[in-house]
Amino acid sequence: HLLFFLLFVGPFNCFASYSRATELFYSLNEGLPAGVLIGSLARDLRLPAAGGQHPASLQPSLSFTLASHGLGGQYVQLDNRSGELHTSAVEIDREALCVESSGATIFGGSAAVSSSSPSPESCLLLLDVLVLPQEYFRLVKVKIAIRDVNDNAPRFPVPHIRLSVPENAPVNTRLAIEHPALDPDMGTNDNYGVFTLDVEENENGERTPYLIVMGALDRETQDEYVTVIIAEDGGSPPLVGSATLTIGISDINDNCPQFNDSQVNVTLYGNSSLGTHVATVHAVDMDLGSNAQITYSYSQKVPQLSRDLFYLNESTGAITLSTKVDGDTPKLHRLIILGNSAGCIPAVITVLVTIIKVMMRPPEVVPRFIANEVEGVVYLKELEPINTPIAFFTIKDPDEKYKVSCYLDGDGPFRLSPYKPYNNEYLLETTKPLDFETQQLYEISVVAWNSEGFHVKKVVKVQVLDDNDNSPVFSEELIELSIEENNVPNAFLTKLHATDADSGERGRVSYFLGPDAPSYFALDKTTGVLTVSTQLDREEKEKYRYTVKAVDSGFPPRESVATVTITVLDKNDNSPRFINKDFSFFVPENFPGFGEIGVISVTDADAGQNGWVALSVLNGSDIFVIDTGKGVLRAKISLDREQQSSYVLWIEAVDGGDPALSSTAKITILLLDINDNPPLVLFPQSNMSYLLVLPSTLPGSPITEVYAVDKDTGMNAVIAYSIIGRRGPRPESFRIDPKTGNITLEESLMQNDYGLYRLLVKVSDHGYPEPLHSTVMVNLFVNDTVSNESYIESLLRKEPDISVEEKQPQISIEPTHKKMESTSCMPTLVALSIISLGSIALVTGMGIYICLRKGKKHHRADENLEVQIPLNGRINLHMLEKKPMEISNI
């Protein structure tokens, strides 16, 4: 693209383009998904972008193009119009790109190396981007630094590392481990008390683990140590890798030969043939290999005559008769034999040989082996049945002159018995099964002697062959472990150990998890190291119990089972949790102080001290208190709804962990109203106020009203009005509306109805369980005018003689929910009958009363009503001025 563009713009433009070359630098993490924005070239180069502030006709049509599509191009996507650079579907792996992260390994579209890398450890992608058209042409050098993230765990080159340490290595000997993990912080899960691990870092930052000897070593006591080393990187969270480290203790020649006995007594008959076995000496050296090689030789104190008579095999220690015994041969020979090993003082044993000179031939013992025999050694498998035959022995006298007898000499489960019906035939057989683990080698002798007392001994060695008759045995049948929750992955738990009394491959033990073990537990087959690959959560599961098996390598294999129990220890990783984030409690007002308002339920998934929760009130603590142990919320004082109808509290729960964790919850307390306030009469304001009513007032006209309020709510504040006492010329002329308190004139007033009317009004609420009420006196003066105001006030000051009618005011209240009830017609008919009779009686009574009133005088000063009743009332301008207000319908 660049060459094609230069052909058209000419040399001048070419030089101008190079002069406008620009460099941009971005950085991003490795492993990001496709579509992540790396940067906007148009914005960072401050180029006018499409859709900007310019008019549509002047907006430039920019084009962004990668100059080359090399290695870097596959990791990015460039929007040709907007110039935005995004990650592509090919994931960036910094470890694959920059194998040698040293600042010189840089990948780009042209595989160029930049000398201006931002840091010595940068891994860069280099891109060349062309910006067109000509007036905005740029050759942009884009450098993208790939930041490393901790996505690779340390890894050892080999899973098993073997290291050899001589047993005479002094304390503080340091041995480098040749297979270190990459970027490790080293640690070990096992410490045998004689080894520890250290890490050294050189000038180049390379870290090498060293094994340090911390105590004396002895190969003869323990020849091998097996442990696990763990490498942990410095990431967050850290990642770990592990390998098995086997430390072999190499042998040095620190043990010398030793004989079990200091002297051996041997009897040899003078007529013994050449090559007759006299004795075998055997020394033991605890070392291995060449360090344990022993040679045998005569001491310088052994006479040459004895040396010539008895041949000593320097490798096996066998002594045989090398020359024939004659009359001049001494009867007693003291053979001092040395066990020699390099760098050791020889071990010494004395073989005392007594020669018995005889004139006759000794008895003969001829063996015929039934069991497998090689060079005088019989091989028998353990667990062979009782009476397993080993060999036949024929006992005879060569001269056929003397009687020969025989017996079996030596310890062991063997028996030598005559084999009938043959004479001089004896059968050697076992008396019980042999056990390799109890004893591997037996040495017995078949001894024959004649009547003259001459003895002949035939030595038989029985080697017991091992069989797979022992199962592996765990050191503990129940292995109890514990680990703190939120452990690191691949955490070490324990090292299982099982022994097998069998030898060789039969005694080699492998370890396996039982079928009930969760998949995230791992058991190394060879070392028995038990690990857990994931983080354990005590709140999810606190106890694990499963089986493990130890299997030997015999045929058929034998196994044993142990049980592993793992207790996950608690960490304070859970905050207290309220059952609800918002609690609402409804409490009746005037609730007694320190009464139980409600219970705040809170839990903590942790255990022990970490799960202990303390509750406290963050606000309103001067009124409210909470019982930490039970979570009971109480108020210190009695609450009044009329003062405050609701409270909002914040409760904090804090656990007992270190550091402590906490959470909060919102508490809303709503006070329910109780009927603790009687109605308050606001109008009329006083029992001494009065109102002038004109006689011309038409029936049905409103005269005045009684107005009251109630501080309670609901049904406790629903007010009903009723007249419970009347006094006046015709007091029944007035009625009160039970709902509104409006007082109206029921019938026309006549000349005889002039005077002062006093109505005792009861104002009652509908509270539960018992309604409350107040009373007020309503004074009405029926007249054309108020000619003598002092006279009316004197009437008001007198105590009225009113008989109180105790009747409950009734108002119709619409129910919230209508309820269908079955009723009968009989109560309705009875009620209608009573109402009809009452109406007739009332009309009759009123007629009689009106007739009587017409015969009386208009002014009856002696019948004035006088009542003094405390009254609360609503303020009214007419009543405050104590001037009568005329009521007229005209």
Short mmCIF file of N, CA, C and O in Angstrom, two decimals, residues 773-838:
data_model
loop_
_atom_site.label_atom_id
_atom_site.label_comp_id
_atom_site.label_asym_id
_atom_site.label_seq_id
_atom_site.Cartn_x
_atom_site.Cartn_y
_atom_site.Cartn_z
N HIS A 773 -65.49 9.48 75.08
CA HIS A 773 -66.38 10.55 74.65
C HIS A 773 -66.12 11.82 75.44
O HIS A 773 -65.46 11.79 76.50
N SER A 774 -66.64 12.91 74.91
CA SER A 774 -66.67 14.21 75.59
C SER A 774 -68.08 14.77 75.42
O SER A 774 -68.88 14.31 74.57
N THR A 775 -68.43 15.79 76.25
CA THR A 775 -69.75 16.43 76.15
C THR A 775 -69.58 17.93 76.01
O THR A 775 -68.57 18.50 76.45
N VAL A 776 -70.55 18.57 75.42
CA VAL A 776 -70.56 20.01 75.26
C VAL A 776 -72.02 20.51 75.33
O VAL A 776 -72.94 19.80 74.89
N MET A 777 -72.21 21.69 75.89
CA MET A 777 -73.54 22.27 76.01
C MET A 777 -73.73 23.27 74.86
O MET A 777 -72.94 24.21 74.69
N VAL A 778 -74.78 23.08 74.06
CA VAL A 778 -75.13 23.99 72.97
C VAL A 778 -76.34 24.82 73.42
O VAL A 778 -77.41 24.26 73.74
N ASN A 779 -76.19 26.12 73.49
CA ASN A 779 -77.23 27.04 73.98
C ASN A 779 -77.83 27.79 72.80
O ASN A 779 -77.10 28.46 72.03
N LEU A 780 -79.15 27.70 72.66
CA LEU A 780 -79.87 28.37 71.58
C LEU A 780 -80.94 29.29 72.19
O LEU A 780 -81.75 28.83 73.03
N PHE A 781 -80.94 30.56 71.81
CA PHE A 781 -81.93 31.52 72.34
C PHE A 781 -82.89 31.89 71.20
O PHE A 781 -82.49 32.52 70.20
N VAL A 782 -84.11 31.40 71.37
CA VAL A 782 -85.15 31.64 70.35
C VAL A 782 -85.86 32.95 70.69
O VAL A 782 -86.54 33.05 71.73
N ASN A 783 -85.72 33.93 69.81
CA ASN A 783 -86.36 35.22 70.03
C ASN A 783 -86.13 36.07 68.78
O ASN A 783 -85.28 35.74 67.94
N ASP A 784 -86.89 37.16 68.73
CA ASP A 784 -86.72 38.04 67.57
C ASP A 784 -85.44 38.85 67.69
O ASP A 784 -84.85 39.25 66.68
N THR A 785 -85.05 39.13 68.94
CA THR A 785 -83.83 39.92 69.15
C THR A 785 -83.34 39.65 70.54
O THR A 785 -84.03 39.03 71.37
N VAL A 786 -82.17 40.14 70.83
CA VAL A 786 -81.59 40.02 72.18
C VAL A 786 -81.72 41.39 72.83
O VAL A 786 -80.93 42.31 72.55
N SER A 787 -82.74 41.54 73.67
CA SER A 787 -82.99 42.84 74.28
C SER A 787 -82.29 42.99 75.61
O SER A 787 -81.94 44.09 76.02
N ASN A 788 -82.05 41.86 76.30
CA ASN A 788 -81.40 41.92 77.61
C ASN A 788 -80.33 40.83 77.66
O ASN A 788 -80.61 39.69 78.04
N GLU A 789 -79.16 41.20 77.27
CA GLU A 789 -78.07 40.21 77.19
C GLU A 789 -77.64 39.73 78.56
O GLU A 789 -77.32 38.56 78.75
N SER A 790 -77.69 40.59 79.54
CA SER A 790 -77.28 40.17 80.91
C SER A 790 -78.26 39.15 81.46
O SER A 790 -77.89 38.27 82.24
N TYR A 791 -79.48 39.28 81.04
CA TYR A 791 -80.49 38.31 81.51
C TYR A 791 -80.17 36.91 80.96
O TYR A 791 -80.23 35.93 81.68
N ILE A 792 -79.82 36.89 79.70
CA ILE A 792 -79.51 35.58 79.09
C ILE A 792 -78.27 34.97 79.75
O ILE A 792 -78.23 33.77 80.05
N GLU A 793 -77.28 35.80 80.03
CA GLU A 793 -76.06 35.28 80.66
C GLU A 793 -76.33 34.76 82.04
O GLU A 793 -75.70 33.78 82.50
N SER A 794 -77.32 35.42 82.77
CA SER A 794 -77.67 34.91 84.10
C SER A 794 -78.33 33.55 83.99
O SER A 794 -78.15 32.68 84.85
N LEU A 795 -79.12 33.36 82.92
CA LEU A 795 -79.72 32.04 82.72
C LEU A 795 -78.65 30.97 82.43
O LEU A 795 -78.75 29.83 82.88
N LEU A 796 -77.65 31.37 81.70
CA LEU A 796 -76.58 30.41 81.35
C LEU A 796 -75.76 30.02 82.57
O LEU A 796 -75.23 28.91 82.64
N ARG A 797 -75.66 30.95 83.56
CA ARG A 797 -74.84 30.65 84.74
C ARG A 797 -75.53 29.71 85.70
O ARG A 797 -74.90 29.12 86.56
N LYS A 798 -76.84 29.55 85.57
CA LYS A 798 -77.55 28.64 86.45
C LYS A 798 -77.35 27.20 86.01
O LYS A 798 -77.27 26.92 84.82
N GLU A 799 -77.31 26.33 87.00
CA GLU A 799 -77.14 24.90 86.71
C GLU A 799 -78.40 24.39 86.04
O GLU A 799 -79.49 24.49 86.58
N PRO A 800 -78.29 23.83 84.84
CA PRO A 800 -79.51 23.34 84.17
C PRO A 800 -79.98 22.04 84.78
O PRO A 800 -79.19 21.21 85.25
N ASP A 801 -81.23 21.86 84.78
CA ASP A 801 -81.83 20.61 85.27
C ASP A 801 -82.15 19.73 84.07
O ASP A 801 -83.26 19.73 83.55
N ILE A 802 -81.14 19.03 83.63
CA ILE A 802 -81.28 18.20 82.43
C ILE A 802 -81.05 16.75 82.83
O ILE A 802 -80.03 16.40 83.46
N SER A 803 -81.97 15.90 82.50
CA SER A 803 -81.79 14.46 82.71
C SER A 803 -81.04 13.89 81.51
O SER A 803 -81.44 14.07 80.36
N VAL A 804 -79.94 13.23 81.79
CA VAL A 804 -79.07 12.70 80.73
C VAL A 804 -79.65 11.40 80.20
O VAL A 804 -79.97 10.48 80.97
N GLU A 805 -79.81 11.36 78.90
CA GLU A 805 -80.28 10.14 78.24
C GLU A 805 -79.05 9.35 77.79
O GLU A 805 -78.30 9.79 76.93
N GLU A 806 -78.83 8.23 78.41
CA GLU A 806 -77.64 7.43 78.08
C GLU A 806 -77.94 6.60 76.84
O GLU A 806 -78.50 5.52 76.89
N LYS A 807 -77.62 7.14 75.72
CA LYS A 807 -77.77 6.37 74.47
C LYS A 807 -76.52 6.57 73.63
O LYS A 807 -75.94 7.65 73.60
N GLN A 808 -76.13 5.50 72.98
CA GLN A 808 -74.90 5.52 72.18
C GLN A 808 -75.19 6.14 70.82
O GLN A 808 -76.09 5.70 70.11
N PRO A 809 -74.44 7.16 70.42
CA PRO A 809 -74.65 7.72 69.09
C PRO A 809 -74.31 6.69 68.03
O PRO A 809 -73.36 5.92 68.18
N GLN A 810 -75.09 6.68 66.99
CA GLN A 810 -74.88 5.70 65.93
C GLN A 810 -74.68 6.42 64.61
O GLN A 810 -75.39 7.37 64.30
N ILE A 811 -73.71 5.97 63.86
CA ILE A 811 -73.51 6.43 62.50
C ILE A 811 -73.25 5.22 61.63
O ILE A 811 -72.79 4.19 62.10
N SER A 812 -73.60 5.35 60.39
CA SER A 812 -73.38 4.22 59.47
C SER A 812 -71.94 4.30 58.96
O SER A 812 -71.52 5.35 58.49
N ILE A 813 -71.23 3.24 59.10
CA ILE A 813 -69.83 3.17 58.66
C ILE A 813 -69.73 2.10 57.59
O ILE A 813 -70.14 0.96 57.80
N GLU A 814 -69.19 2.51 56.44
CA GLU A 814 -69.07 1.57 55.34
C GLU A 814 -68.03 0.51 55.69
O GLU A 814 -66.88 0.85 55.98
N PRO A 815 -68.38 -0.73 55.69
CA PRO A 815 -67.37 -1.76 55.99
C PRO A 815 -66.41 -1.91 54.82
O PRO A 815 -66.73 -1.66 53.68
N THR A 816 -65.20 -2.32 55.17
CA THR A 816 -64.17 -2.53 54.13
C THR A 816 -64.51 -3.73 53.27
O THR A 816 -64.37 -3.72 52.06
N HIS A 817 -64.98 -4.76 53.89
CA HIS A 817 -65.35 -5.96 53.15
C HIS A 817 -66.78 -6.32 53.53
O HIS A 817 -67.10 -6.51 54.71
N LYS A 818 -67.67 -6.41 52.56
CA LYS A 818 -69.05 -6.78 52.81
C LYS A 818 -69.14 -8.27 53.05
O LYS A 818 -68.56 -9.05 52.32
N LYS A 819 -69.91 -8.60 54.04
CA LYS A 819 -70.01 -10.00 54.42
C LYS A 819 -71.46 -10.43 54.36
O LYS A 819 -72.34 -9.79 54.93
N MET A 820 -71.71 -11.47 53.65
CA MET A 820 -73.07 -11.96 53.49
C MET A 820 -73.45 -12.74 54.74
O MET A 820 -72.75 -13.66 55.16
N GLU A 821 -74.56 -12.31 55.33
CA GLU A 821 -75.03 -12.99 56.52
C GLU A 821 -76.51 -13.36 56.29
O GLU A 821 -77.31 -12.59 55.75
N SER A 822 -76.86 -14.50 56.75
CA SER A 822 -78.24 -14.95 56.62
C SER A 822 -79.08 -14.34 57.75
O SER A 822 -78.68 -14.37 58.91
N THR A 823 -80.14 -13.70 57.39
CA THR A 823 -81.02 -13.08 58.39
C THR A 823 -82.45 -13.60 58.18
O THR A 823 -82.82 -14.08 57.10
N SER A 824 -83.22 -13.41 59.19
CA SER A 824 -84.63 -13.83 59.11
C SER A 824 -85.54 -12.59 59.06
O SER A 824 -85.12 -11.48 59.38
N CYS A 825 -86.78 -12.73 58.66
CA CYS A 825 -87.73 -11.62 58.55
C CYS A 825 -88.31 -11.22 59.90
O CYS A 825 -88.79 -10.09 60.07
N MET A 826 -88.30 -12.11 60.87
CA MET A 826 -88.96 -11.83 62.14
C MET A 826 -88.35 -10.64 62.86
O MET A 826 -89.07 -9.74 63.30
N PRO A 827 -87.02 -10.51 63.01
CA PRO A 827 -86.48 -9.33 63.69
C PRO A 827 -86.85 -8.06 62.98
O PRO A 827 -87.12 -7.03 63.61
N THR A 828 -86.91 -8.06 61.66
CA THR A 828 -87.25 -6.85 60.89
C THR A 828 -88.69 -6.43 61.17
O THR A 828 -89.00 -5.24 61.38
N LEU A 829 -89.60 -7.36 61.17
CA LEU A 829 -91.00 -7.06 61.43
C LEU A 829 -91.20 -6.51 62.84
O LEU A 829 -91.95 -5.56 63.07
N VAL A 830 -90.50 -7.09 63.80
CA VAL A 830 -90.60 -6.62 65.18
C VAL A 830 -90.11 -5.19 65.28
O VAL A 830 -90.72 -4.32 65.92
N ALA A 831 -88.98 -4.92 64.62
CA ALA A 831 -88.41 -3.57 64.68
C ALA A 831 -89.35 -2.56 64.04
O ALA A 831 -89.56 -1.44 64.56
N LEU A 832 -89.97 -2.89 62.90
CA LEU A 832 -90.89 -1.97 62.23
C LEU A 832 -92.13 -1.70 63.09
O LEU A 832 -92.64 -0.56 63.16
N SER A 833 -92.59 -2.73 63.76
CA SER A 833 -93.75 -2.55 64.64
C SER A 833 -93.44 -1.61 65.77
O SER A 833 -94.22 -0.71 66.12
N ILE A 834 -92.30 -1.77 66.36
CA ILE A 834 -91.90 -0.91 67.49
C ILE A 834 -91.78 0.54 67.03
O ILE A 834 -92.22 1.48 67.69
N ILE A 835 -91.17 0.73 65.84
CA ILE A 835 -90.99 2.09 65.32
C ILE A 835 -92.35 2.74 65.04
O ILE A 835 -92.59 3.92 65.34
N SER A 836 -93.28 1.97 64.47
CA SER A 836 -94.62 2.51 64.17
C SER A 836 -95.34 2.93 65.44
O SER A 836 -95.91 4.04 65.54
N LEU A 837 -95.35 2.08 66.44
CA LEU A 837 -95.99 2.41 67.72
C LEU A 837 -95.33 3.61 68.36
O LEU A 837 -96.00 4.49 68.93
N GLY A 838 -94.01 3.68 68.27
CA GLY A 838 -93.32 4.82 68.86
C GLY A 838 -93.66 6.12 68.16
O GLY A 838 -93.81 7.18 68.78
#
